[in-house]
Coordinates of C-alpha atoms and ligand atoms in Angstrom, one line a residue:
M1 CA -7.0 -0.5 -22.2
P2 CA -8.0 1.1 -18.9
R3 CA -8.0 4.8 -19.4
R4 CA -5.5 5.5 -16.6
M5 CA -2.9 3.2 -18.0
I6 CA -1.6 6.0 -20.2
P7 CA 2.0 5.9 -21.5
R8 CA 3.2 8.2 -18.6
N9 CA 1.8 5.8 -16.1
I10 CA 3.3 2.8 -17.8
E11 CA 6.6 4.6 -17.7
L12 CA 6.2 5.3 -14.0
Y13 CA 5.3 1.7 -13.4
R14 CA 8.6 0.5 -14.8
D15 CA 10.5 2.1 -12.0
H16 CA 9.7 0.3 -8.7
S17 CA 12.7 1.4 -6.8
E18 CA 11.0 4.0 -4.6
S19 CA 8.1 1.7 -3.8
Y20 CA 10.5 -0.7 -2.0
E21 CA 11.7 2.2 0.2
T22 CA 8.2 2.6 1.6
V23 CA 7.3 -1.0 2.3
D24 CA 9.8 -3.8 3.0
V25 CA 8.2 -7.0 1.5
E26 CA 11.1 -9.2 2.9
G27 CA 11.2 -11.2 -0.3
R28 CA 7.6 -12.4 0.0
P29 CA 5.1 -12.6 -2.8
H30 CA 3.5 -9.2 -3.5
V31 CA 2.2 -7.0 -6.2
I32 CA 3.0 -3.3 -6.8
C33 CA -0.3 -1.5 -7.1
P34 CA -0.3 0.2 -10.5
Q35 CA -2.5 3.0 -9.1
C36 CA -0.6 4.0 -6.0
L37 CA 2.7 2.2 -6.6
T38 CA 2.7 0.6 -3.1
P39 CA 3.9 -3.0 -2.7
V40 CA 1.0 -5.0 -1.4
L41 CA 1.8 -8.4 0.2
L42 CA -0.5 -11.2 -1.0
C43 CA -0.3 -12.7 2.5
Q44 CA -0.3 -16.3 1.2
S45 CA 0.4 -17.6 4.7
L46 CA -3.0 -16.6 6.0
S47 CA -5.9 -19.0 6.0
D48 CA -9.3 -18.1 4.5
R49 CA -10.6 -17.7 8.1
Q50 CA -7.7 -15.2 8.9
R51 CA -8.4 -13.3 5.7
R52 CA -12.1 -13.0 6.5
K53 CA -11.3 -11.8 10.0
A54 CA -9.0 -9.1 8.6
A55 CA -11.6 -8.0 6.1
R56 CA -14.3 -7.9 8.8
L57 CA -12.0 -5.9 11.1
R58 CA -11.3 -3.4 8.3
E59 CA -15.0 -2.7 7.8
T60 CA -15.2 -1.1 11.3
D61 CA -11.6 -0.4 12.5
S62 CA -8.7 -0.3 10.1
V63 CA -6.2 0.2 13.0
A64 CA -7.4 -3.1 14.5
A65 CA -7.1 -4.8 11.1
M66 CA -3.6 -3.5 10.8
N67 CA -2.6 -4.7 14.2
Y68 CA -4.1 -8.1 13.5
L69 CA -2.2 -8.4 10.2
K70 CA 1.1 -7.4 11.8
K71 CA 0.9 -10.4 14.1
A72 CA -0.9 -12.9 11.8
V73 CA 1.3 -12.4 8.7
P74 CA 3.6 -11.3 10.4
C75 CA 4.7 -8.0 8.8
G76 CA 5.7 -4.4 9.6
E77 CA 3.4 -1.4 10.1
R78 CA 3.7 -0.1 6.6
A79 CA 3.2 -3.4 4.9
A80 CA 0.1 -4.0 7.1
K81 CA -1.3 -0.6 6.3
A82 CA -0.8 -1.2 2.5
V83 CA -2.8 -4.4 2.8
V84 CA -5.6 -2.8 4.8
L85 CA -5.9 0.1 2.3
H86 CA -6.4 -2.4 -0.6
L87 CA -9.0 -4.6 1.1
R88 CA -12.3 -4.4 -0.8
K89 CA -15.4 -4.1 1.2
K90 CA -18.0 -6.8 1.0
D91 CA -20.4 -6.4 -1.9
E92 CA -18.8 -3.2 -2.9
G93 CA -16.8 -2.2 -5.9
C94 CA -13.1 -1.1 -6.2
H95 CA -11.8 0.2 -2.9
Y96 CA -10.4 3.3 -4.7
C97 CA -13.0 4.3 -7.4
G98 CA -16.0 2.1 -6.6
H99 CA -16.1 0.5 -10.1
P100 CA -17.9 -2.8 -10.0
M101 CA -15.6 -5.8 -9.8
P102 CA -16.1 -9.5 -10.0
R103 CA -15.4 -11.7 -7.0
G104 CA -11.7 -12.4 -6.6
A105 CA -10.5 -10.0 -9.2
L106 CA -7.1 -8.4 -8.2
L107 CA -7.0 -5.3 -10.5
C108 CA -9.7 -2.8 -11.1
A109 CA -10.4 -2.4 -14.8
N110 CA -11.1 1.3 -14.4
C111 CA -8.3 2.7 -12.2
M112 CA -5.9 -0.3 -12.1
S113 CA -5.9 -0.4 -8.3
V114 CA -5.0 -3.6 -6.6
N115 CA -8.0 -5.0 -4.7
L116 CA -7.9 -7.8 -2.1
D117 CA -11.2 -9.6 -2.0
W118 CA -11.0 -11.3 1.4
N119 CA -14.6 -11.5 2.3
Ligands
ZN201 ZN1 -3.0 1.1 -4.6
ZN202 ZN1 -10.9 1.2 -9.3

């Protein structure tokens, strides 16, 4: 069991109502990040090429990455920001705690953050 998934956090995770007040997922596939409780769109409509482009933009300019996602997905400002925040940098660990993660893994085993591996 990851150390942060303590009973209090499990309890918190059960109530998603406030999460949906911050980001409108418009009924699309998403995951609530257990670490920050933000809904993160899985952006299934994007091609691999579009995902790599978003990941590359995020390395240097997260505002540019957000603007790209807003048009490409398309989605609103907050949904795009949530995606950009959870993008994992190439050859680096978890975006939140830096814990090493295998390619393609969605949840960090150490802090339970959602990670999008789009490189
Ligand atoms: Zn998160
Ligand atoms: Zn982590």
